[in-house]
Amino acid sequence: MRIPTPTRLMPEDARPSSHERENIKNFAPDALRERLGREGLPKYRADQIVGWLYARGVEDWDEMTDLAAPLRVRLAELFDTRALDLGEVQHSVDGTIKGTLRTRDGAVLEAVLIPEEGRMTLCVSTQVGCPLACSFCATGAMGFTRNLSTAEILDQVCRMREALPEGRSITNIVFMGMGEPLLNLPNVVSAVKTLQHPKAFGMAPRRVTVSTSGIVPRIAELVEQVPVNLAVSLHAATDEVRDILVPINKKFPLDELLGALKALPRLSRRHPVFFEYTLMEGVNDSEEDARQLVKRLEGIPSKVNLIPMNPHDDAPYQPPSAEVASRFMGILVKAGLVCTLRRSRGSDIDAACGQLALRERRASS
Ligand code: SF4
């Protein structure tokens, strides 16, 4: 075996590889101040670094020209700035843009840009796969691999900015992609802090929505730590049906979930809970289901988003007819609920949650 001489190894090979360096995006701005302090570096530089990384989208240390050169060298030794690579980008005829993203350890995840009038929403993932196995969900069919780091959550925003149409910017973030956000709560909270920090992305609280399928004990924990909109993936108004669609319901049944929501502080008509309800033909779309839903939501300031099922190979469900869907909505509206009936977005590009990543994973296995 030939052993290279030390001179051939230096200086390049002496530098830590990106795998050994911490990713700087794992630190929310306040945590970054502390981290710099522990290295004996000036804490007050944290805001500048955050501004370069997120507000300006600069990830090359050499380009952060208002940082002194020796500091830039030290930062490059300590920290990596990228966590994800952008792979395939699919464009739907309705304007939805879906990106596959690859982590440093080869895991595949996805993020979706949803353009609407006056806003551009990015839907981000929080886990690779999901352990909750909802029976209508493509991600649920993938099983669970691991939680995403804070850097991997934030880098979805950084990478998907590269896929934005000319002249558009991301205005809203929803944590509704692959995974259950509240099972990765510390990293989600840390990512939200960076999204809302004025020197980073500067997003107003009402522009960030975190969704849960009902991990009851963590709901209050989330809203105590960060000011966000809360969305709940409800999908059924009875335990009997929800146990099948959203199996975590067996652990945290509807009474417990809705009771926890009623107890939340600061809910009002202006700050409602957003309920997601996927309409599935013959499963949860009857008039009786609608009436049950109205009863269940009594006393909770609510906004209900009805979404006709986006059919895919991994679930046996179909959307109801337009007539059934609008009758369902009519009952909710008549009862005074604020309600929208959303089109399925990106149905021509595997836009059901987890479909693109699932296809990638199958293709590569
Ligand atoms: S719907 Fe959400 S919580 Fe349920 S399996 Fe899919 S990703 Fe997980």
Short mmCIF file of C-alpha atoms and ligand atoms in Angstrom, two decimals:
data_model
loop_
_atom_site.label_atom_id
_atom_site.label_comp_id
_atom_site.label_asym_id
_atom_site.label_seq_id
_atom_site.Cartn_x
_atom_site.Cartn_y
_atom_site.Cartn_z
CA MET A 1 0.00 0.00 0.00
CA ARG A 2 1.33 3.41 -0.95
CA ILE A 3 1.22 5.95 1.85
CA PRO A 4 1.06 9.52 0.59
CA THR A 5 3.60 11.91 2.06
CA PRO A 6 2.23 14.56 4.43
CA THR A 7 3.08 17.32 1.97
CA ARG A 8 0.71 15.78 -0.56
CA LEU A 9 -2.07 15.73 2.01
CA MET A 10 -1.73 19.37 2.99
CA PRO A 11 -3.31 21.80 3.00
CA GLU A 12 -6.44 20.75 1.12
CA ASP A 13 -6.93 17.34 2.70
CA ALA A 14 -6.42 18.78 6.18
CA ARG A 15 -9.62 20.75 5.85
CA PRO A 16 -12.64 19.03 7.35
CA SER A 17 -15.00 17.62 4.73
CA SER A 18 -18.51 19.00 4.51
CA HIS A 19 -19.67 15.87 6.34
CA GLU A 20 -17.55 16.82 9.34
CA ARG A 21 -18.56 20.45 9.42
CA GLU A 22 -21.72 21.51 11.17
CA ASN A 23 -24.36 23.04 8.97
CA ILE A 24 -24.81 26.66 9.95
CA LYS A 25 -28.51 26.55 9.02
CA ASN A 26 -29.09 24.26 12.00
CA PHE A 27 -28.77 27.33 14.21
CA ALA A 28 -31.62 29.80 14.58
CA PRO A 29 -30.22 33.36 14.76
CA ASP A 30 -30.09 33.50 18.59
CA ALA A 31 -28.51 30.06 18.80
CA LEU A 32 -25.96 31.14 16.19
CA ARG A 33 -24.88 34.06 18.38
CA GLU A 34 -24.19 31.62 21.19
CA ARG A 35 -22.39 29.20 18.86
CA LEU A 36 -20.12 31.95 17.54
CA GLY A 37 -19.43 33.05 21.11
CA ARG A 38 -18.31 29.53 22.06
CA GLU A 39 -15.77 29.67 19.21
CA GLY A 40 -14.50 33.03 20.43
CA LEU A 41 -15.94 34.72 17.35
CA PRO A 42 -17.87 38.01 17.47
CA LYS A 43 -21.49 37.24 18.33
CA TYR A 44 -22.78 40.37 16.67
CA ARG A 45 -21.77 38.95 13.29
CA ALA A 46 -24.64 36.42 13.54
CA ASP A 47 -27.20 38.85 12.09
CA GLN A 48 -24.91 39.67 9.18
CA ILE A 49 -24.34 35.99 8.41
CA VAL A 50 -28.06 35.27 8.64
CA GLY A 51 -28.74 38.17 6.26
CA TRP A 52 -26.33 36.76 3.68
CA LEU A 53 -27.61 33.19 3.95
CA TYR A 54 -31.34 33.82 3.85
CA ALA A 55 -32.25 37.37 2.85
CA ARG A 56 -29.65 37.50 0.07
CA GLY A 57 -29.36 33.76 -0.63
CA VAL A 58 -25.54 33.77 -0.61
CA GLU A 59 -23.95 30.50 0.54
CA ASP A 60 -20.33 30.97 -0.49
CA TRP A 61 -18.34 32.36 2.44
CA ASP A 62 -16.00 34.21 0.06
CA GLU A 63 -18.91 36.27 -1.24
CA MET A 64 -19.87 37.62 2.21
CA THR A 65 -17.73 40.62 1.58
CA ASP A 66 -18.55 42.67 4.67
CA LEU A 67 -17.07 39.95 6.90
CA ALA A 68 -13.33 40.20 7.48
CA ALA A 69 -11.31 37.69 5.45
CA PRO A 70 -9.87 35.81 8.49
CA LEU A 71 -13.39 35.43 9.90
CA ARG A 72 -14.62 34.04 6.58
CA VAL A 73 -11.79 31.49 6.56
CA ARG A 74 -12.63 30.40 10.12
CA LEU A 75 -16.35 30.17 9.34
CA ALA A 76 -15.60 28.05 6.27
CA GLU A 77 -13.53 25.71 8.45
CA LEU A 78 -16.35 25.35 10.94
CA PHE A 79 -19.55 25.45 8.94
CA ASP A 80 -21.14 24.04 5.82
CA THR A 81 -23.87 26.23 4.30
CA ARG A 82 -25.88 23.82 2.15
CA ALA A 83 -27.87 20.78 3.22
CA LEU A 84 -29.78 19.81 0.08
CA ASP A 85 -29.35 19.51 -3.66
CA LEU A 86 -32.24 20.25 -5.96
CA GLY A 87 -33.03 17.38 -8.33
CA GLU A 88 -35.97 16.96 -10.67
CA VAL A 89 -38.37 19.91 -10.90
CA GLN A 90 -41.86 19.28 -12.27
CA HIS A 91 -44.18 22.02 -13.53
CA SER A 92 -47.92 21.44 -13.47
CA VAL A 93 -50.25 22.99 -16.00
CA ASP A 94 -51.89 24.84 -13.08
CA GLY A 95 -48.57 26.50 -12.15
CA THR A 96 -47.69 24.22 -9.22
CA ILE A 97 -43.97 23.45 -9.10
CA LYS A 98 -42.73 20.37 -7.33
CA GLY A 99 -39.06 19.76 -6.53
CA THR A 100 -37.26 16.63 -5.40
CA LEU A 101 -34.42 17.36 -3.03
CA ARG A 102 -31.58 15.11 -1.97
CA THR A 103 -29.92 15.19 1.44
CA ARG A 104 -26.21 14.63 2.00
CA ASP A 105 -26.91 11.03 3.06
CA GLY A 106 -28.90 10.37 -0.12
CA ALA A 107 -32.44 10.62 1.28
CA VAL A 108 -35.04 12.03 -1.10
CA LEU A 109 -37.70 14.50 -0.07
CA GLU A 110 -39.93 16.98 -1.79
CA ALA A 111 -41.24 20.52 -1.58
CA VAL A 112 -44.02 22.14 -3.58
CA LEU A 113 -44.51 25.74 -4.72
CA ILE A 114 -48.17 26.68 -5.06
CA PRO A 115 -48.85 29.96 -6.85
CA GLU A 116 -52.08 31.78 -6.10
CA GLU A 117 -53.16 35.32 -6.75
CA GLY A 118 -50.94 37.59 -4.68
CA ARG A 119 -49.10 34.81 -2.92
CA MET A 120 -46.61 32.00 -3.50
CA THR A 121 -46.83 29.27 -0.91
CA LEU A 122 -44.07 26.73 -0.34
CA CYS A 123 -45.07 23.44 1.24
CA VAL A 124 -42.10 21.92 3.09
CA SER A 125 -41.36 18.46 4.46
CA THR A 126 -40.23 17.75 8.01
CA GLN A 127 -39.39 14.04 7.88
CA VAL A 128 -38.12 11.52 5.33
CA GLY A 129 -41.23 9.39 5.04
CA CYS A 130 -43.67 9.40 7.94
CA PRO A 131 -44.39 6.96 10.76
CA LEU A 132 -48.11 7.74 10.96
CA ALA A 133 -49.24 5.72 7.92
CA CYS A 134 -52.45 7.58 7.08
CA SER A 135 -54.27 5.29 4.70
CA PHE A 136 -54.88 7.93 1.98
CA CYS A 137 -51.32 9.29 1.91
CA ALA A 138 -48.44 8.40 -0.42
CA THR A 139 -45.87 9.40 2.21
CA GLY A 140 -47.52 7.07 4.70
CA ALA A 141 -46.88 4.23 2.23
CA MET A 142 -43.12 4.98 2.29
CA GLY A 143 -42.62 4.17 5.95
CA PHE A 144 -40.37 6.33 8.11
CA THR A 145 -36.64 6.92 7.65
CA ARG A 146 -35.69 9.87 9.87
CA ASN A 147 -36.41 13.41 10.99
CA LEU A 148 -35.04 16.26 8.89
CA SER A 149 -32.58 18.62 10.52
CA THR A 150 -33.36 22.32 10.84
CA ALA A 151 -30.90 22.96 8.00
CA GLU A 152 -32.68 20.45 5.77
CA ILE A 153 -36.03 22.11 6.47
CA LEU A 154 -34.71 25.61 5.74
CA ASP A 155 -32.74 24.53 2.70
CA GLN A 156 -36.02 23.51 1.04
CA VAL A 157 -36.82 27.22 1.03
CA CYS A 158 -33.36 28.16 -0.24
CA ARG A 159 -33.32 25.53 -3.01
CA MET A 160 -36.92 26.03 -4.14
CA ARG A 161 -36.23 29.74 -4.55
CA GLU A 162 -34.05 28.61 -7.43
CA ALA A 163 -37.12 27.07 -9.09
CA LEU A 164 -39.34 30.16 -8.75
CA PRO A 165 -40.76 31.77 -11.87
CA GLU A 166 -39.15 35.08 -12.82
CA GLY A 167 -40.20 37.96 -10.59
CA ARG A 168 -41.92 35.82 -7.95
CA SER A 169 -40.90 35.27 -4.34
CA ILE A 170 -42.09 32.95 -1.59
CA THR A 171 -44.70 34.68 0.57
CA ASN A 172 -46.04 31.84 2.73
CA ILE A 173 -44.67 28.62 4.18
CA VAL A 174 -46.81 25.64 5.14
CA PHE A 175 -45.40 22.67 7.01
CA MET A 176 -47.63 20.17 5.24
CA GLY A 177 -45.24 18.12 3.13
CA MET A 178 -43.81 14.74 3.99
CA GLY A 179 -43.89 13.86 7.67
CA GLU A 180 -45.64 14.88 10.87
CA PRO A 181 -44.12 18.20 11.99
CA LEU A 182 -44.91 17.75 15.67
CA LEU A 183 -42.86 14.55 15.77
CA ASN A 184 -39.88 16.72 14.84
CA LEU A 185 -40.85 19.65 17.04
CA PRO A 186 -37.44 21.09 18.09
CA ASN A 187 -36.21 21.30 14.50
CA VAL A 188 -39.53 22.71 13.28
CA VAL A 189 -39.50 25.39 16.00
CA SER A 190 -35.91 26.29 15.19
CA ALA A 191 -36.73 26.56 11.46
CA VAL A 192 -39.77 28.75 12.20
CA LYS A 193 -37.59 31.10 14.27
CA THR A 194 -35.31 31.61 11.27
CA LEU A 195 -38.25 32.01 8.89
CA GLN A 196 -39.66 34.76 11.10
CA HIS A 197 -36.41 36.50 12.06
CA PRO A 198 -36.29 40.01 10.53
CA LYS A 199 -32.71 39.60 9.27
CA ALA A 200 -33.39 36.15 7.78
CA PHE A 201 -36.63 35.54 5.87
CA GLY A 202 -38.64 38.07 7.89
CA MET A 203 -41.95 36.23 7.49
CA ALA A 204 -44.90 37.48 9.52
CA PRO A 205 -46.44 34.92 11.92
CA ARG A 206 -49.64 34.64 9.89
CA ARG A 207 -47.60 33.60 6.85
CA VAL A 208 -46.25 30.44 8.50
CA THR A 209 -48.58 27.48 9.04
CA VAL A 210 -47.70 24.28 10.86
CA SER A 211 -49.94 21.30 10.29
CA THR A 212 -50.50 18.29 12.50
CA SER A 213 -52.54 15.14 12.23
CA GLY A 214 -53.18 15.41 15.95
CA ILE A 215 -50.18 14.78 18.22
CA VAL A 216 -52.18 16.26 21.08
CA PRO A 217 -49.52 16.84 23.78
CA ARG A 218 -47.28 18.74 21.36
CA ILE A 219 -49.89 21.21 20.07
CA ALA A 220 -49.72 23.52 23.08
CA GLU A 221 -45.93 23.14 23.11
CA LEU A 222 -45.75 24.39 19.53
CA VAL A 223 -47.95 27.45 19.98
CA GLU A 224 -46.18 28.39 23.22
CA GLN A 225 -42.83 28.46 21.44
CA VAL A 226 -43.58 30.18 18.14
CA PRO A 227 -46.45 32.30 16.78
CA VAL A 228 -47.79 30.34 13.81
CA ASN A 229 -51.07 29.40 12.20
CA LEU A 230 -52.14 25.95 13.29
CA ALA A 231 -53.61 23.52 10.78
CA VAL A 232 -55.10 20.17 11.73
CA SER A 233 -55.50 17.32 9.25
CA LEU A 234 -58.93 16.19 10.36
CA HIS A 235 -60.40 14.26 7.39
CA ALA A 236 -63.23 12.70 9.40
CA ALA A 237 -65.82 13.70 11.97
CA THR A 238 -66.18 10.33 13.69
CA ASP A 239 -63.57 8.21 15.46
CA GLU A 240 -64.78 5.21 13.50
CA VAL A 241 -63.76 6.73 10.15
CA ARG A 242 -60.77 8.68 11.44
CA ASP A 243 -59.26 5.57 13.03
CA ILE A 244 -58.96 4.18 9.50
CA LEU A 245 -57.85 7.33 7.66
CA VAL A 246 -55.55 8.78 10.34
CA PRO A 247 -54.52 5.89 12.61
CA ILE A 248 -52.92 8.20 15.23
CA ASN A 249 -56.58 8.90 16.09
CA LYS A 250 -56.63 5.62 18.02
CA LYS A 251 -54.11 7.16 20.41
CA PHE A 252 -55.51 10.69 20.40
CA PRO A 253 -59.23 10.43 19.54
CA LEU A 254 -61.34 13.32 18.33
CA ASP A 255 -62.68 14.40 21.73
CA GLU A 256 -59.15 14.69 23.06
CA LEU A 257 -57.84 16.47 19.96
CA LEU A 258 -60.68 18.97 19.70
CA GLY A 259 -60.68 19.50 23.49
CA ALA A 260 -56.99 20.44 23.32
CA LEU A 261 -57.72 22.90 20.52
CA LYS A 262 -60.56 24.53 22.47
CA ALA A 263 -58.15 25.10 25.35
CA LEU A 264 -55.62 26.97 23.21
CA PRO A 265 -55.15 30.65 24.05
CA ARG A 266 -55.58 33.47 21.54
CA LEU A 267 -57.90 31.69 19.11
CA SER A 268 -60.41 33.98 17.45
CA ARG A 269 -62.21 34.44 14.15
CA ARG A 270 -59.11 36.32 13.00
CA HIS A 271 -56.84 33.57 14.31
CA PRO A 272 -58.75 30.36 13.66
CA VAL A 273 -57.58 26.76 13.51
CA PHE A 274 -57.33 25.63 9.89
CA PHE A 275 -58.88 22.22 9.40
CA GLU A 276 -57.89 20.16 6.38
CA TYR A 277 -60.58 17.73 5.26
CA THR A 278 -59.85 15.54 2.25
CA LEU A 279 -63.13 14.48 0.67
CA MET A 280 -63.18 10.80 -0.31
CA GLU A 281 -66.06 9.30 -2.21
CA GLY A 282 -68.28 7.13 -0.04
CA VAL A 283 -65.93 7.41 2.94
CA ASN A 284 -66.38 10.83 4.58
CA ASP A 285 -68.41 12.87 2.09
CA SER A 286 -72.04 12.26 3.11
CA GLU A 287 -74.45 14.93 4.33
CA GLU A 288 -74.42 13.21 7.72
CA ASP A 289 -70.59 13.52 7.77
CA ALA A 290 -70.96 17.25 7.10
CA ARG A 291 -73.49 17.66 9.93
CA GLN A 292 -71.23 15.70 12.31
CA LEU A 293 -68.34 17.94 11.34
CA VAL A 294 -70.36 21.07 12.12
CA LYS A 295 -71.16 19.65 15.56
CA ARG A 296 -67.59 18.66 16.25
CA LEU A 297 -66.23 22.11 15.47
CA GLU A 298 -68.69 23.99 17.68
CA GLY A 299 -66.81 26.34 19.98
CA ILE A 300 -63.57 26.35 17.97
CA PRO A 301 -62.86 29.36 15.72
CA SER A 302 -62.33 27.42 12.52
CA LYS A 303 -61.62 27.64 8.85
CA VAL A 304 -62.25 24.43 6.96
CA ASN A 305 -60.38 23.60 3.77
CA LEU A 306 -62.14 20.88 1.80
CA ILE A 307 -59.83 19.13 -0.65
CA PRO A 308 -61.16 16.55 -3.09
CA MET A 309 -58.96 13.44 -2.91
CA ASN A 310 -56.10 13.45 -5.41
CA PRO A 311 -56.12 9.76 -6.38
CA HIS A 312 -52.87 7.78 -6.56
CA ASP A 313 -51.78 4.15 -6.76
CA ASP A 314 -51.04 3.78 -3.05
CA ALA A 315 -54.53 4.47 -1.74
CA PRO A 316 -57.96 3.05 -2.61
CA TYR A 317 -59.79 6.39 -2.45
CA GLN A 318 -61.41 8.58 -5.09
CA PRO A 319 -62.71 12.17 -5.02
CA PRO A 320 -66.47 12.72 -4.80
CA SER A 321 -68.38 14.29 -7.67
CA ALA A 322 -68.38 18.10 -7.82
CA GLU A 323 -72.05 18.02 -6.83
CA VAL A 324 -71.43 15.97 -3.68
CA ALA A 325 -68.47 18.16 -2.73
CA SER A 326 -70.44 21.38 -3.08
CA ARG A 327 -73.40 19.95 -1.17
CA PHE A 328 -71.00 19.04 1.65
CA MET A 329 -69.59 22.54 1.63
CA GLY A 330 -73.08 24.05 1.54
CA ILE A 331 -73.99 22.37 4.84
CA LEU A 332 -70.87 23.77 6.50
CA VAL A 333 -71.41 27.27 5.16
CA LYS A 334 -75.08 27.27 6.15
CA ALA A 335 -74.02 26.39 9.70
CA GLY A 336 -71.77 29.47 9.73
CA LEU A 337 -68.40 27.81 9.19
CA VAL A 338 -65.81 29.60 7.09
CA CYS A 339 -65.03 27.11 4.39
CA THR A 340 -63.16 26.74 1.10
CA LEU A 341 -63.34 23.99 -1.47
CA ARG A 342 -59.85 23.79 -2.92
CA ARG A 343 -58.98 22.44 -6.27
CA SER A 344 -56.43 19.64 -6.10
CA ARG A 345 -53.21 21.30 -7.19
CA GLY A 346 -50.66 19.70 -9.46
CA SER A 347 -52.60 16.50 -10.08
CA ASP A 348 -50.68 16.02 -13.36
CA ILE A 349 -47.31 16.01 -11.52
CA ASP A 350 -47.80 13.53 -8.67
CA ALA A 351 -48.75 16.31 -6.29
CA ALA A 352 -50.40 14.10 -3.68
CA CYS A 353 -48.25 14.26 -0.59
CA GLY A 354 -45.13 12.13 -1.01
CA GLN A 355 -45.88 10.85 -4.49
CA LEU A 356 -42.84 12.29 -6.24
CA ALA A 357 -40.41 11.10 -3.59
CA LEU A 358 -42.06 7.70 -3.54
CA ARG A 359 -41.63 7.37 -7.29
CA GLU A 360 -37.96 8.43 -7.04
CA ARG A 361 -37.34 5.95 -4.27
CA ARG A 362 -38.92 3.11 -6.25
CA ALA A 363 -36.98 4.04 -9.38
CA SER A 364 -33.70 3.93 -7.49
CA SER A 365 -34.40 0.70 -5.57
S1 SF4 B 1 -50.94 12.55 5.92
FE1 SF4 B 1 -49.23 13.55 6.97
S2 SF4 B 1 -49.18 12.52 8.98
FE2 SF4 B 1 -50.41 11.18 7.66
S3 SF4 B 1 -48.92 9.70 6.79
FE3 SF4 B 1 -49.09 11.44 5.35
S4 SF4 B 1 -47.40 12.78 5.91
FE4 SF4 B 1 -47.77 11.41 7.66
#
